[in-house]
Amino acid sequence: MFNEVYDVIVVGAGHAGSEAAAAAANMGSKTLLVTMNLQNIAQMSCNPAMGGIAKGQIVREIDALGGYSGIVSDTSAIQFKMLNKSKGPAMWSPRVQSDRMRFAEDWRLLLERTPNLDFYQEMVAGLLIKNGKVAGVKTSLGIEIKSKSVVLTNGTFLNGLIHIGDKSFGGGRAGEKAATGITEQLVGLGFDSGRMKTGTPPRVDGRSLDYSKMVEQPGDDKPEKFSYLDITKPLKKQRSCHMTYTSELVHDLLREGFDRSPMFNGRIKSLGPRYCPSIEDKINRFADKDRHQLFVEPEGWNTVEVYVNGFSTSLPEDVQFKALRSVVGFEQVKFFRPGYAIEYDYFPPTQLKHTLETKLIEGLYFAGQINGTTGYEEAASQGLMAGINASLKVQEKDSFILKRDEAYIGVLIDDLITKGTEEPYRMFTSRAEYRTLLRQDNADLRLTPKGFEIGLASEKRLRRMEQKHNDAEKFVEFFAATSVKPEDVNPILESKESSLIKQSDKIFKIFSRPNVTIDDMRKLQVVEEYIEENNLDDEVIEQAEIQVKYSGYISKEKNNADKLTRLEYVKIPDNFDYSQIKSMSFEAREKLKKIKPVTVSQASRISGVSPNDISVLLVYMGR
């Protein structure tokens, strides 16, 4: 091992590192995954769940490209929910509650079965750099391991500092030491670094809770799954979550500890996730609210450990315990461990290219929380893309970049490297301007051909996607070509309080009505016969329904995307001298010089660059 020259070394085995290592190895690159503890591969450091609003779309995109997160989410799921089902399909977001121990085990076993992948347990203390290129890593024991590229996925471990009340101690996660050496070396090489904060709630003993006082939160009646492959199956049984609330009493008890809170006494100076605030932050920011929801989430099928979602905190442990015992259903609660906050180093992502390769050091890639993001899904998608691009670079092939109209992953990476982030970045559907195109149901149609082309998605996966696409297209054509008589369809329309038809009309036109569903259409004998004769599964039927009911919206958004992406093809020459453009604003010149956009479209998305600045740039470029 120590004498080999690896194609790719991945540092860190969280969600980003696991996807990066799997992608690089599956694409034929000799890969080494180095982690401080092999027992904690793909550890769910925070909540035991995958997916959610926009995050579920990302997991399906990872799966469509040939990554592992969707498969593991399915095999370790204890509950499935499709969120936002009452809204349009652009908002539908799959989410699973996971068995934490099974999730990590399934990930490790998948990685161990992956060819071209070696493992090594030790802390990486530095990088080997030669002539501006990465040449490998150096461990804390002084061992040098050579490689052609390195992907850093250090999570919260870089100089990690854990806070509980007035106590602070080094650590990358509860019970694990921090990683040192890398930040100092990178800063010495000219990188900018910063500090961010995240937090986690207490874990409690489920045997000490009174669930009869809480509101049960069951999974979907007809659970679906994440992976497009048929190697995973929807859940047959599920575990319920529960919901309860804080109260004014709970808030008063928590306020008693605010003077000992590292958030309020100045010991924590870094910013935490805006959209996942701690309980003390919620009480402080939303003083008008007399209660907040708490979701009581089981950590697995058989364990009694429970995650208290919504009670993230760094208050002293005695304050946490006293306040939580005043929550309905938690009167006799026993702690497994208190909640805590953690500060860690990150590197502003404007220092990266779209491939996630650093601009300063060739062959060095950053993925995950090191780039200022928060969330398993955001990290995993970056790891996948960094692993893909590191492998392609070593193989001297073209890089792989997803555009904003092609994937949420494309939106995420473009946001990071174009706009940067000063607080932990979390994905939302609102961040994507083309979310009608970027639905969770069509991630395979969008991305599997691309994954197959770069050698990551299997031929089996491609053929399954093509079958789904063809079946759905033919089903839509059937609706457009088949007419239905008034006497057959009017009873259905009457039951939906929809206007009746007076003469035969195409099913497509009737089906396009907002209040008419596929279940209504299946009451027509001709439709049900078509489904049975062609053996159509639920995925194909859902895809056809979306294509019929939202065809106008989809076409309009596609046209808008096509118009705007024309600027993606207007390349800005390397080392373009913005200082010569005197008619451009000073702020725009400074931002453009710092970020060095590759295309005019990317330049237009940089904060501080106005449409007028872009017009000047185009004129100056002779367009």
CSV table of N, CA and C in Angstrom, one decimal, residues 122-222:
chain,number,residue,atom,x,y,z
A,122,GLU,N,-6.2,6.2,9.8
A,122,GLU,CA,-5.2,7.1,10.4
A,122,GLU,C,-5.6,8.5,10.1
A,123,MET,N,-5.1,9.5,10.9
A,123,MET,CA,-5.3,10.9,10.6
A,123,MET,C,-4.4,11.4,9.6
A,124,VAL,N,-4.9,12.1,8.6
A,124,VAL,CA,-4.1,12.8,7.6
A,124,VAL,C,-3.7,14.1,8.2
A,125,ALA,N,-2.4,14.4,8.3
A,125,ALA,CA,-2.0,15.6,8.9
A,125,ALA,C,-1.5,16.7,7.9
A,126,GLY,N,-1.4,16.3,6.7
A,126,GLY,CA,-0.9,17.2,5.7
A,126,GLY,C,-1.0,16.7,4.3
A,127,LEU,N,-0.7,17.5,3.3
A,127,LEU,CA,-0.7,17.1,1.9
A,127,LEU,C,0.7,17.2,1.3
A,128,LEU,N,1.0,16.3,0.4
A,128,LEU,CA,2.3,16.4,-0.4
A,128,LEU,C,2.0,17.3,-1.6
A,129,ILE,N,2.7,18.3,-1.8
A,129,ILE,CA,2.6,19.3,-2.9
A,129,ILE,C,3.9,19.4,-3.6
A,130,LYS,N,3.8,19.3,-5.0
A,130,LYS,CA,5.0,19.5,-5.8
A,130,LYS,C,4.7,20.3,-7.0
A,131,ASN,N,5.4,21.4,-7.1
A,131,ASN,CA,5.2,22.3,-8.3
A,131,ASN,C,3.7,22.7,-8.5
A,132,GLY,N,3.0,23.1,-7.4
A,132,GLY,CA,1.7,23.5,-7.6
A,132,GLY,C,0.7,22.4,-7.8
A,133,LYS,N,1.1,21.1,-7.7
A,133,LYS,CA,0.2,20.0,-7.9
A,133,LYS,C,0.2,19.1,-6.6
A,134,VAL,N,-0.9,18.5,-6.3
A,134,VAL,CA,-1.0,17.6,-5.2
A,134,VAL,C,-0.3,16.3,-5.6
A,135,ALA,N,0.5,15.7,-4.6
A,135,ALA,CA,1.2,14.5,-4.9
A,135,ALA,C,0.9,13.4,-3.9
A,136,GLY,N,0.0,13.6,-3.0
A,136,GLY,CA,-0.3,12.6,-2.0
A,136,GLY,C,-0.7,13.2,-0.6
A,137,VAL,N,-0.6,12.3,0.4
A,137,VAL,CA,-0.9,12.8,1.8
A,137,VAL,C,0.2,12.3,2.7
A,138,LYS,N,0.2,13.0,3.9
A,138,LYS,CA,1.1,12.6,4.9
A,138,LYS,C,0.3,12.4,6.2
A,139,THR,N,0.5,11.2,6.8
A,139,THR,CA,-0.3,10.9,8.0
A,139,THR,C,0.3,11.4,9.3
A,140,SER,N,-0.4,11.2,10.4
A,140,SER,CA,0.1,11.7,11.7
A,140,SER,C,1.3,10.8,12.2
A,141,LEU,N,1.5,9.7,11.6
A,141,LEU,CA,2.6,8.8,11.9
A,141,LEU,C,3.8,9.1,11.0
A,142,GLY,N,3.6,10.1,10.1
A,142,GLY,CA,4.7,10.5,9.2
A,142,GLY,C,4.8,9.7,7.9
A,143,ILE,N,3.8,8.8,7.7
A,143,ILE,CA,3.8,8.0,6.5
A,143,ILE,C,3.3,8.8,5.3
A,144,GLU,N,4.1,8.7,4.2
A,144,GLU,CA,3.7,9.4,3.0
A,144,GLU,C,3.1,8.4,2.0
A,145,ILE,N,1.9,8.8,1.5
A,145,ILE,CA,1.2,7.9,0.6
A,145,ILE,C,1.0,8.8,-0.7
A,146,LYS,N,1.5,8.3,-1.8
A,146,LYS,CA,1.5,9.1,-3.1
A,146,LYS,C,0.2,8.9,-3.8
A,147,SER,N,-0.2,9.9,-4.5
A,147,SER,CA,-1.4,9.9,-5.4
A,147,SER,C,-1.4,11.0,-6.4
A,148,LYS,N,-2.2,10.8,-7.5
A,148,LYS,CA,-2.3,11.8,-8.5
A,148,LYS,C,-3.3,12.8,-8.2
A,149,SER,N,-4.2,12.5,-7.3
A,149,SER,CA,-5.2,13.5,-6.9
A,149,SER,C,-5.7,13.2,-5.4
A,150,VAL,N,-6.2,14.2,-4.8
A,150,VAL,CA,-6.7,14.1,-3.4
A,150,VAL,C,-8.0,14.8,-3.3
A,151,VAL,N,-9.0,14.1,-2.6
A,151,VAL,CA,-10.3,14.8,-2.3
A,151,VAL,C,-10.4,14.9,-0.8
A,152,LEU,N,-10.5,16.2,-0.3
A,152,LEU,CA,-10.6,16.4,1.1
A,152,LEU,C,-12.1,16.5,1.5
A,153,THR,N,-12.6,15.6,2.4
A,153,THR,CA,-13.9,15.6,2.8
A,153,THR,C,-13.9,15.5,4.4
A,154,ASN,N,-13.4,16.6,5.0
A,154,ASN,CA,-13.1,16.5,6.5
A,154,ASN,C,-14.2,16.8,7.4
A,155,GLY,N,-15.4,17.1,6.8
A,155,GLY,CA,-16.6,17.4,7.7
A,155,GLY,C,-16.3,18.4,8.7
A,156,THR,N,-16.7,18.1,10.0
A,156,THR,CA,-16.5,19.1,11.1
A,156,THR,C,-15.3,18.8,11.9
A,157,PHE,N,-14.3,18.1,11.3
A,157,PHE,CA,-13.1,17.6,12.0
A,157,PHE,C,-12.0,18.6,12.0
A,158,LEU,N,-11.9,19.5,11.0
A,158,LEU,CA,-10.7,20.4,11.0
A,158,LEU,C,-10.7,21.4,12.1
A,159,ASN,N,-9.8,21.1,13.1
A,159,ASN,CA,-9.7,22.0,14.3
A,159,ASN,C,-11.1,22.1,15.0
A,160,GLY,N,-11.8,21.0,15.0
A,160,GLY,CA,-13.2,20.9,15.6
A,160,GLY,C,-13.1,21.3,17.1
A,161,LEU,N,-14.1,22.1,17.6
A,161,LEU,CA,-14.2,22.5,19.0
A,161,LEU,C,-15.6,22.3,19.4
A,162,ILE,N,-15.8,21.4,20.4
A,162,ILE,CA,-17.2,21.1,20.9
A,162,ILE,C,-17.5,22.0,22.1
A,163,HIS,N,-18.7,22.5,22.1
A,163,HIS,CA,-19.2,23.4,23.2
A,163,HIS,C,-20.4,22.7,23.9
A,164,ILE,N,-20.4,22.6,25.2
A,164,ILE,CA,-21.6,22.3,26.0
A,164,ILE,C,-21.6,23.2,27.2
A,165,GLY,N,-22.4,24.2,27.2
A,165,GLY,CA,-22.5,25.2,28.2
A,165,GLY,C,-21.1,25.9,28.3
A,166,ASP,N,-20.6,26.0,29.5
A,166,ASP,CA,-19.3,26.7,29.7
A,166,ASP,C,-18.1,25.8,29.5
A,167,LYS,N,-18.3,24.6,29.0
A,167,LYS,CA,-17.2,23.7,28.7
A,167,LYS,C,-16.9,23.6,27.2
A,168,SER,N,-15.7,23.5,26.9
A,168,SER,CA,-15.2,23.4,25.5
A,168,SER,C,-14.1,22.4,25.5
A,169,PHE,N,-14.1,21.6,24.4
A,169,PHE,CA,-13.0,20.6,24.2
A,169,PHE,C,-12.9,20.3,22.7
A,170,GLY,N,-11.7,19.9,22.3
A,170,GLY,CA,-11.4,19.6,20.9
A,170,GLY,C,-12.1,18.3,20.5
A,171,GLY,N,-12.7,18.3,19.3
A,171,GLY,CA,-13.3,17.0,18.8
A,171,GLY,C,-14.0,17.3,17.5
A,172,GLY,N,-14.1,16.3,16.7
A,172,GLY,CA,-14.7,16.4,15.4
A,172,GLY,C,-16.2,15.9,15.4
A,173,ARG,N,-16.5,15.2,16.5
A,173,ARG,CA,-17.8,14.6,16.7
A,173,ARG,C,-17.7,14.1,18.2
A,174,ALA,N,-18.9,13.9,18.8
A,174,ALA,CA,-18.9,13.4,20.2
A,174,ALA,C,-18.1,12.1,20.3
A,175,GLY,N,-17.0,12.1,21.2
A,175,GLY,CA,-16.3,10.9,21.4
A,175,GLY,C,-15.1,10.7,20.4
A,176,GLU,N,-14.9,11.7,19.5
A,176,GLU,CA,-13.9,11.5,18.4
A,176,GLU,C,-13.0,12.8,18.4
A,177,LYS,N,-11.7,12.6,18.2
A,177,LYS,CA,-10.8,13.7,18.3
A,177,LYS,C,-10.8,14.6,17.0
A,178,ALA,N,-10.4,15.8,17.1
A,178,ALA,CA,-10.4,16.7,15.9
A,178,ALA,C,-9.2,16.4,15.0
A,179,ALA,N,-9.2,16.9,13.8
A,179,ALA,CA,-8.1,16.7,12.9
A,179,ALA,C,-7.3,18.0,12.8
A,180,THR,N,-6.0,17.9,12.9
A,180,THR,CA,-5.2,19.1,12.9
A,180,THR,C,-4.1,19.0,11.8
A,181,GLY,N,-3.6,20.2,11.4
A,181,GLY,CA,-2.5,20.2,10.4
A,181,GLY,C,-2.9,20.7,9.0
A,182,ILE,N,-4.0,20.2,8.5
A,182,ILE,CA,-4.4,20.5,7.2
A,182,ILE,C,-4.7,22.0,7.0
A,183,THR,N,-5.5,22.6,7.9
A,183,THR,CA,-5.9,24.0,7.7
A,183,THR,C,-4.7,24.9,7.7
A,184,GLU,N,-3.7,24.6,8.6
A,184,GLU,CA,-2.5,25.5,8.7
A,184,GLU,C,-1.7,25.4,7.5
A,185,GLN,N,-1.6,24.2,6.9
A,185,GLN,CA,-0.8,24.0,5.7
A,185,GLN,C,-1.5,24.7,4.5
A,186,LEU,N,-2.8,24.6,4.4
A,186,LEU,CA,-3.5,25.2,3.2
A,186,LEU,C,-3.5,26.7,3.3
A,187,VAL,N,-3.6,27.3,4.6
A,187,VAL,CA,-3.5,28.7,4.7
A,187,VAL,C,-2.1,29.2,4.3
A,188,GLY,N,-1.1,28.4,4.7
A,188,GLY,CA,0.2,28.8,4.3
A,188,GLY,C,0.4,28.7,2.8
A,189,LEU,N,-0.4,28.0,2.1
A,189,LEU,CA,-0.3,27.9,0.6
A,189,LEU,C,-1.1,29.0,0.0
A,190,GLY,N,-1.8,29.8,0.7
A,190,GLY,CA,-2.5,30.9,0.2
A,190,GLY,C,-4.0,30.8,0.2
A,191,PHE,N,-4.6,29.8,0.8
A,191,PHE,CA,-6.0,29.6,0.9
A,191,PHE,C,-6.6,30.5,2.0
A,192,ASP,N,-7.8,31.0,1.8
A,192,ASP,CA,-8.6,31.6,2.8
A,192,ASP,C,-9.4,30.6,3.6
A,193,SER,N,-9.5,30.7,4.9
A,193,SER,CA,-10.3,29.8,5.7
A,193,SER,C,-11.2,30.6,6.6
A,194,GLY,N,-12.2,29.9,7.2
A,194,GLY,CA,-13.1,30.6,8.1
A,194,GLY,C,-13.6,29.5,9.1
A,195,ARG,N,-14.5,30.0,10.0
A,195,ARG,CA,-15.1,29.0,11.0
A,195,ARG,C,-16.6,29.0,10.8
A,196,MET,N,-17.2,27.9,11.0
A,196,MET,CA,-18.6,27.7,11.0
A,196,MET,C,-19.0,26.9,12.2
A,197,LYS,N,-20.3,26.9,12.5
A,197,LYS,CA,-20.9,26.2,13.6
A,197,LYS,C,-22.0,25.4,13.2
A,198,THR,N,-22.2,24.2,13.8
A,198,THR,CA,-23.4,23.4,13.7
A,198,THR,C,-23.7,22.8,15.1
A,199,GLY,N,-24.8,22.2,15.2
A,199,GLY,CA,-25.2,21.7,16.5
A,199,GLY,C,-26.1,20.4,16.4
A,200,THR,N,-26.3,19.8,17.5
A,200,THR,CA,-27.1,18.6,17.5
A,200,THR,C,-27.8,18.5,18.9
A,201,PRO,N,-29.0,17.8,18.9
A,201,PRO,CA,-29.8,17.8,20.1
A,201,PRO,C,-29.4,16.6,21.0
A,202,PRO,N,-30.0,16.5,22.2
A,202,PRO,CA,-29.7,15.4,23.0
A,202,PRO,C,-30.3,14.1,22.4
A,203,ARG,N,-29.7,13.0,22.7
A,203,ARG,CA,-30.2,11.7,22.4
A,203,ARG,C,-30.8,11.1,23.7
A,204,VAL,N,-32.0,10.5,23.7
A,204,VAL,CA,-32.6,10.1,24.9
A,204,VAL,C,-33.1,8.6,24.8
A,205,ASP,N,-33.4,8.1,26.0
A,205,ASP,CA,-33.9,6.7,26.1
A,205,ASP,C,-35.4,6.6,25.8
A,206,GLY,N,-35.7,6.0,24.7
A,206,GLY,CA,-37.1,5.9,24.3
A,206,GLY,C,-38.0,5.2,25.4
A,207,ARG,N,-37.4,4.4,26.2
A,207,ARG,CA,-38.2,3.7,27.3
A,207,ARG,C,-38.7,4.6,28.4
A,208,SER,N,-38.1,5.8,28.4
A,208,SER,CA,-38.4,6.8,29.5
A,208,SER,C,-39.5,7.8,29.0
A,209,LEU,N,-39.9,7.6,27.7
A,209,LEU,CA,-40.9,8.6,27.1
A,209,LEU,C,-42.3,8.1,27.2
A,210,ASP,N,-43.3,9.0,27.3
A,210,ASP,CA,-44.7,8.6,27.3
A,210,ASP,C,-45.3,9.0,25.9
A,211,TYR,N,-45.3,8.1,25.0
A,211,TYR,CA,-45.8,8.4,23.6
A,211,TYR,C,-47.3,8.6,23.6
A,212,SER,N,-48.0,8.2,24.6
A,212,SER,CA,-49.5,8.4,24.6
A,212,SER,C,-49.8,9.9,24.7
A,213,LYS,N,-48.9,10.7,25.1
A,213,LYS,CA,-49.2,12.1,25.3
A,213,LYS,C,-48.8,12.9,24.0
A,214,MET,N,-48.2,12.2,23.0
A,214,MET,CA,-47.7,12.8,21.8
A,214,MET,C,-48.6,12.5,20.6
A,215,VAL,N,-48.3,13.2,19.5
A,215,VAL,CA,-49.1,13.0,18.3
A,215,VAL,C,-48.2,12.0,17.4
A,216,GLU,N,-48.9,10.9,17.0
A,216,GLU,CA,-48.1,9.9,16.2
A,216,GLU,C,-47.9,10.5,14.8
A,217,GLN,N,-46.8,10.2,14.2
A,217,GLN,CA,-46.4,10.6,12.8
A,217,GLN,C,-46.1,9.4,12.0
A,218,PRO,N,-47.1,8.7,11.5
A,218,PRO,CA,-46.8,7.5,10.7
A,218,PRO,C,-46.2,7.8,9.3
A,219,GLY,N,-45.7,6.7,8.7
A,219,GLY,CA,-45.2,6.9,7.3
A,219,GLY,C,-46.4,6.8,6.3
A,220,ASP,N,-46.0,6.9,5.0
A,220,ASP,CA,-47.1,6.9,4.0
A,220,ASP,C,-47.8,5.6,3.9
A,221,ASP,N,-49.0,5.6,3.6
A,221,ASP,CA,-49.8,4.3,3.4
A,221,ASP,C,-49.2,3.4,2.3
A,222,LYS,N,-48.8,4.1,1.2
A,222,LYS,CA,-48.1,3.3,0.1
A,222,LYS,C,-46.7,3.9,0.0
